[in-house]
Short mmCIF file of C-alpha atoms in Angstrom, two decimals:
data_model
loop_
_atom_site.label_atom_id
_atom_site.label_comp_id
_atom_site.label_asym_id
_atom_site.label_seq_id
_atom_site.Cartn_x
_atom_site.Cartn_y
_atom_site.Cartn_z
CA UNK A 24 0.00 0.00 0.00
CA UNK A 25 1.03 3.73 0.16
CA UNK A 26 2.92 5.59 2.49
CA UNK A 27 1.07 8.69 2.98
CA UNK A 28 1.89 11.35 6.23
CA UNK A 29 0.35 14.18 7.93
CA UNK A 30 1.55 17.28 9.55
CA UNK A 31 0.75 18.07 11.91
CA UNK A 32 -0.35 15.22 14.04
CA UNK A 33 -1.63 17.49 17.03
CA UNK A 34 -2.52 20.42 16.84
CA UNK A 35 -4.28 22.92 19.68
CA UNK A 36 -5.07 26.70 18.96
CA UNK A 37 -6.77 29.72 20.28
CA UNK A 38 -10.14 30.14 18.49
CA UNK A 39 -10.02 32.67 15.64
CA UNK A 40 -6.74 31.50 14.39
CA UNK A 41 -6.50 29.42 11.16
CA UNK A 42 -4.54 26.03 11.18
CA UNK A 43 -3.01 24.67 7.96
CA UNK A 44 -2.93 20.70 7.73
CA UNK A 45 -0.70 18.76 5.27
CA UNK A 46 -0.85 15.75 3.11
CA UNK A 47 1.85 13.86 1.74
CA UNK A 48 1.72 10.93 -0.95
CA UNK A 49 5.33 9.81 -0.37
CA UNK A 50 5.50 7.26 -3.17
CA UNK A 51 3.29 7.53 -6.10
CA UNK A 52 1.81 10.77 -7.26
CA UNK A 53 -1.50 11.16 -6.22
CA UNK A 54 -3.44 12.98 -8.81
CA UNK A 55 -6.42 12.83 -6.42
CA UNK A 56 -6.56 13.43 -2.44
CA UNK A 57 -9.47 13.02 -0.62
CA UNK A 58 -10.06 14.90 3.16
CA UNK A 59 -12.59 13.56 5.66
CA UNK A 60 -13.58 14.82 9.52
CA UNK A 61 -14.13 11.95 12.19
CA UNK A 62 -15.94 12.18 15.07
CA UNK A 63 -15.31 9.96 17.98
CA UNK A 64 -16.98 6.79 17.32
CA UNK A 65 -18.43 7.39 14.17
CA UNK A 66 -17.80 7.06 10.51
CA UNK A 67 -15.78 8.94 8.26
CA UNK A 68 -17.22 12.24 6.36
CA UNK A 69 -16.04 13.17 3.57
CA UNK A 70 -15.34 16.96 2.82
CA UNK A 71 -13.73 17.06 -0.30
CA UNK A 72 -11.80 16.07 -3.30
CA UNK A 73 -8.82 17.89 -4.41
CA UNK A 74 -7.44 17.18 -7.60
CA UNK A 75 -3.90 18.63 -8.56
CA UNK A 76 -4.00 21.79 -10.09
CA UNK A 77 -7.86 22.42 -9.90
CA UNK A 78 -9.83 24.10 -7.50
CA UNK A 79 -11.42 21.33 -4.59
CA UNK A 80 -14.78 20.32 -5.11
CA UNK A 81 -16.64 20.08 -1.80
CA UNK A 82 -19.59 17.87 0.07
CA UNK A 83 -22.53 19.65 0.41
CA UNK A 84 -22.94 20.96 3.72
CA UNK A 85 -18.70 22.16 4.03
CA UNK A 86 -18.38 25.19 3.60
CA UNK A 87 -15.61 26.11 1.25
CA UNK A 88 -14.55 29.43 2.69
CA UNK A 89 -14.14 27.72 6.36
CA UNK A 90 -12.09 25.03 4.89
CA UNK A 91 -9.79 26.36 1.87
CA UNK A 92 -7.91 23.00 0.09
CA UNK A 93 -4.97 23.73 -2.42
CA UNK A 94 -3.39 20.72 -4.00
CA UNK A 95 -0.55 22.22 -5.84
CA UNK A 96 1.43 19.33 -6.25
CA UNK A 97 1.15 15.63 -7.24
CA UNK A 98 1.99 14.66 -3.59
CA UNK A 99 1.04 17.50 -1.56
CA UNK A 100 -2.31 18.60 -0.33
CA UNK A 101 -3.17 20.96 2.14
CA UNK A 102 -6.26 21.86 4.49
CA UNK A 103 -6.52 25.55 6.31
CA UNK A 104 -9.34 25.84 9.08
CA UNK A 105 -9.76 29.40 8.87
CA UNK A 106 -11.18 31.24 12.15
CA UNK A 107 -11.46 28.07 13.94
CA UNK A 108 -13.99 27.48 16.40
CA UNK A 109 -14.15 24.93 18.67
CA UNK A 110 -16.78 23.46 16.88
CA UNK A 111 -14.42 22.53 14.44
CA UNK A 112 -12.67 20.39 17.20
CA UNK A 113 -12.35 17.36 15.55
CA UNK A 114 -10.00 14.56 13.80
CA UNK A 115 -8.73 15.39 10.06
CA UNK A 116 -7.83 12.26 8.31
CA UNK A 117 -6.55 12.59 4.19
CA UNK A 118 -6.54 9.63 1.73
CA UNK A 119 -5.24 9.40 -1.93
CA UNK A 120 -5.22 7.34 -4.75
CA UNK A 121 -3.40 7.02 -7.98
CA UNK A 122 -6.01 8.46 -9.55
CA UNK A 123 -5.93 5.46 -12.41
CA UNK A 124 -8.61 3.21 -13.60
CA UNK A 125 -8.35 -0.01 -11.94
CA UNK A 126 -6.29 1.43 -9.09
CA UNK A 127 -8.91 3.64 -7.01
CA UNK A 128 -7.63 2.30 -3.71
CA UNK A 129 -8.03 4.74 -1.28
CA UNK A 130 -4.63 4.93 0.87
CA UNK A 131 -5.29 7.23 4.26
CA UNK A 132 -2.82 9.35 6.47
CA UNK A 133 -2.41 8.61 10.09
CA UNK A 134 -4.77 11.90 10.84
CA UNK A 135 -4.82 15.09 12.52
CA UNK A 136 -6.36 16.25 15.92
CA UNK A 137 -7.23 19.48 15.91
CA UNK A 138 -8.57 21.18 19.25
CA UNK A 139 -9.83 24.84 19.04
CA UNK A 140 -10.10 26.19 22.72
CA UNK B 20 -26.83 6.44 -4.13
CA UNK B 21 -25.38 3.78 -3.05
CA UNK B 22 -25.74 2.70 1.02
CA UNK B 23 -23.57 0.43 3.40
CA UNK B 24 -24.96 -0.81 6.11
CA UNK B 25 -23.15 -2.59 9.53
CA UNK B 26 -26.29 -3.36 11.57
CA UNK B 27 -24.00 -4.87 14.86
CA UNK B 28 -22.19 -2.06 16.50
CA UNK B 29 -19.94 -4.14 18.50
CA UNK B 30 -19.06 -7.44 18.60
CA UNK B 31 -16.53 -9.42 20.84
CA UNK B 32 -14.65 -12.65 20.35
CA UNK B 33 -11.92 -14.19 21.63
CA UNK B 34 -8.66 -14.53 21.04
CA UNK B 35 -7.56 -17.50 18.60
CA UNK B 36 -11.49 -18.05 17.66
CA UNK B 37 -12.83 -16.97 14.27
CA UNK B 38 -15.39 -13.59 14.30
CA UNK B 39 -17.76 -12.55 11.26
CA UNK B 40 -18.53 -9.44 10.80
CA UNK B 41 -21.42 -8.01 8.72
CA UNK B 42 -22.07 -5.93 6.04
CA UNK B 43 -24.54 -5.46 3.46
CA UNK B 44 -24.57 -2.51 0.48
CA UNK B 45 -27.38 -1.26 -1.41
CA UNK B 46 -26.93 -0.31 -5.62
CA UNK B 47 -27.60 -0.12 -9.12
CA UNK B 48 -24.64 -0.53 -10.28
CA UNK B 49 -22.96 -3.73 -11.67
CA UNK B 50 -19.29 -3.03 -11.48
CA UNK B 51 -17.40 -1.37 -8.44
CA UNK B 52 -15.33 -2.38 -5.53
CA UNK B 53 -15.58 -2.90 -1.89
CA UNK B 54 -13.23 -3.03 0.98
CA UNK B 55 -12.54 -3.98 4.81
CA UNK B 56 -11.02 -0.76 6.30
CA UNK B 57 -9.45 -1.46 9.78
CA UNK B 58 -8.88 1.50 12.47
CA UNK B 59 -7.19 0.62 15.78
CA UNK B 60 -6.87 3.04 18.72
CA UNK B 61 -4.67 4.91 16.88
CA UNK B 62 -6.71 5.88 14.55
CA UNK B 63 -4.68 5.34 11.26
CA UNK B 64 -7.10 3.84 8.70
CA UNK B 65 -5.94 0.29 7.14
CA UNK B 66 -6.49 -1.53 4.39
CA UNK B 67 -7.86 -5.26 5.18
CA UNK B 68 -9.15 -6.35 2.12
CA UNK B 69 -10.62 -5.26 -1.60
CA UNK B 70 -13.23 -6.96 -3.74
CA UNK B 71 -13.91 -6.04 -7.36
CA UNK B 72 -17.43 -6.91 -7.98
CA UNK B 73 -16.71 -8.97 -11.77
CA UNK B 74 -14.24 -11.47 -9.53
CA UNK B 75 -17.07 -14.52 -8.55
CA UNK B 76 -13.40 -15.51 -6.35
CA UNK B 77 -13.63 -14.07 -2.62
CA UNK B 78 -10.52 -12.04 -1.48
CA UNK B 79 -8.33 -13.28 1.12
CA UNK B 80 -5.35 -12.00 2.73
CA UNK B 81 -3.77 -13.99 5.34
CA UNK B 82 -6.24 -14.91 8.33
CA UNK B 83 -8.58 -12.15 6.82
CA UNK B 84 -11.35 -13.32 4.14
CA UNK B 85 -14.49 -12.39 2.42
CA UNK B 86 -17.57 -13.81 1.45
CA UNK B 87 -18.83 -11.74 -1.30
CA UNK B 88 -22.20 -12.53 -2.38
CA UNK B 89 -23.29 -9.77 -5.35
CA UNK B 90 -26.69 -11.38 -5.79
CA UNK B 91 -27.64 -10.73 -2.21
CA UNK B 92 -25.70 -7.69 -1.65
CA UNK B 93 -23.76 -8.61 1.19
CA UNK B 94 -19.57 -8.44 1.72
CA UNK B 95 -19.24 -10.43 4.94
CA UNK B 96 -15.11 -10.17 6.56
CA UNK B 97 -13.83 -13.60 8.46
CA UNK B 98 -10.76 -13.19 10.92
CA UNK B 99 -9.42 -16.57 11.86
CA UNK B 100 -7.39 -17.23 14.89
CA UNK B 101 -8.23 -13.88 15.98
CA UNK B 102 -5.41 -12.06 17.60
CA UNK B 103 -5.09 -8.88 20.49
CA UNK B 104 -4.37 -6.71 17.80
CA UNK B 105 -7.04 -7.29 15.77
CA UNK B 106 -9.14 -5.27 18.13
CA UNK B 107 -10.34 -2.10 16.12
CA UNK B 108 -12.59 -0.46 14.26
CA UNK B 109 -13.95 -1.96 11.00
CA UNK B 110 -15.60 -0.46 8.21
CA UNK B 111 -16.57 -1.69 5.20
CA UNK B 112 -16.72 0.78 2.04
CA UNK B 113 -18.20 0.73 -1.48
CA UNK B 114 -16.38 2.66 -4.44
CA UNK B 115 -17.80 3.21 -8.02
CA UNK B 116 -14.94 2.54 -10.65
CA UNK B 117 -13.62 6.25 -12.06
CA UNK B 118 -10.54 8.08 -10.90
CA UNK B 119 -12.46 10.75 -8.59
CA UNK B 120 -14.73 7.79 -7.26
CA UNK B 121 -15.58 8.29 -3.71
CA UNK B 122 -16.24 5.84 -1.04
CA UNK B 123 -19.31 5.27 0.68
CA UNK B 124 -18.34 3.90 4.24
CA UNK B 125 -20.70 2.14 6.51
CA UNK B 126 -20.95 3.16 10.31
CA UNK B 127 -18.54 0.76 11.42
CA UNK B 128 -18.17 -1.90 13.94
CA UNK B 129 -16.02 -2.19 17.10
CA UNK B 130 -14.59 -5.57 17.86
CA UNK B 131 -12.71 -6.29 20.63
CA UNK B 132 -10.24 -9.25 21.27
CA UNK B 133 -10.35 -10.95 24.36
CA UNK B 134 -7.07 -12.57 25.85
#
């Protein structure tokens, strides 16, 4: 399978601040990244799909301004929570895939908490 | 739309025994793929096992197995000679074919491995 990371792992902040989150595909190029939100317990929802080069397209319901996705390169992705709230408390988890027919195994990263206090 | 459904929120079984677990998926489509994702306490999401819908063979990997049944809709996961570490969170997940496909995850089950 793929070797994919996140950075940070933990992260607190103040609420109003923003917090950038980063994806990395660290051996194949991922022409498509996925990012989800889990709550404790519970399944995985998925907020959008970034494809490299193109602007995000997002779930209904996420609201593209709060959570701003630029996937400039083949094997980087990143998420900014802007103004976070400590609603948007929660655990940040990527995934990505080769992006090839026949190969649309999702691969995930190891996640991101995020507390907003 | 396609649905996944785990009906048994937790399940327990112990350790060396074999454990089913559940799942059944709802759609119109004829080709796609479905998977065994397993999440442990720490949280990372892992791949168990993938099914392509066309392959009549169920996939296996190690002590983990499926038994895919298209007509009924229903992608069941065996662990044999269950082990402590198997304790986790499973989900099972549908995918369309396509490059952007997304996948459609079920609620998930917790099993936990008794010593």
């Amino acid at each position: 399978g793929a070797v994919v990371s996140q950075h940070p792992s933990w992260v607190i902040c103040k609420s109003g601040t923003s917090v950038k989150i980063e994806c990395r595909s660290l051996d194949f190029q991922a022409t498509t990244m996925f990012w989800y939100r889990q709550f404790p317990k519970q399944s995985l929802m998925l907020m959008a799909t970034s494809n490299e080069g193109s602007k995000a397209t997002y779930e209904q319901g996420v609201e593209k301004d709060k959570f701003l996705i630029n996937h400039a390169s083949l094997t980087l992705s990143t998420l900014t929570v802007t103004s976070a709230h400590p609603e948007d408390s929660s655990f940040y988890i990527c995934s990505v895939t080769p992006g090839v027919a026949g190969q649309e195994t999702q691969y995930f990263g190891p996640g991101t908490r995020l507390l907003v206090l | 739309a396609q649905t996944v459904t785990q009906s048994q929120p937790e399940m327990s079984v112990q350790e060396a025994e074999t454990v089913t677990l559940s799942c059944t998926y709802d759609t119109s489509e004829n080709n796609y793929y479905l998977f065994w994702y397993k999440q442990p306490p720490s949280r990372q999401m892992i791949l168990v096992i993938r099914q392509e819908a066309y392959k009549q063979q169920n996939a296996t990997e190690n002590r983990f197995s499926v038994n895919f049944q298209k007509a009924a809709k229903s992608f069941s996961l065996k662990i044999s000679d269950s082990q402590l570490g198997d304790t986790a969170m499973y989900f099972c997940a549908f995918m369309k074919p396509g490059a952007n496909s997304k996948l459609t995850f079920g609620k998930g089950i917790t099993l936990s491995v008794r010593p």
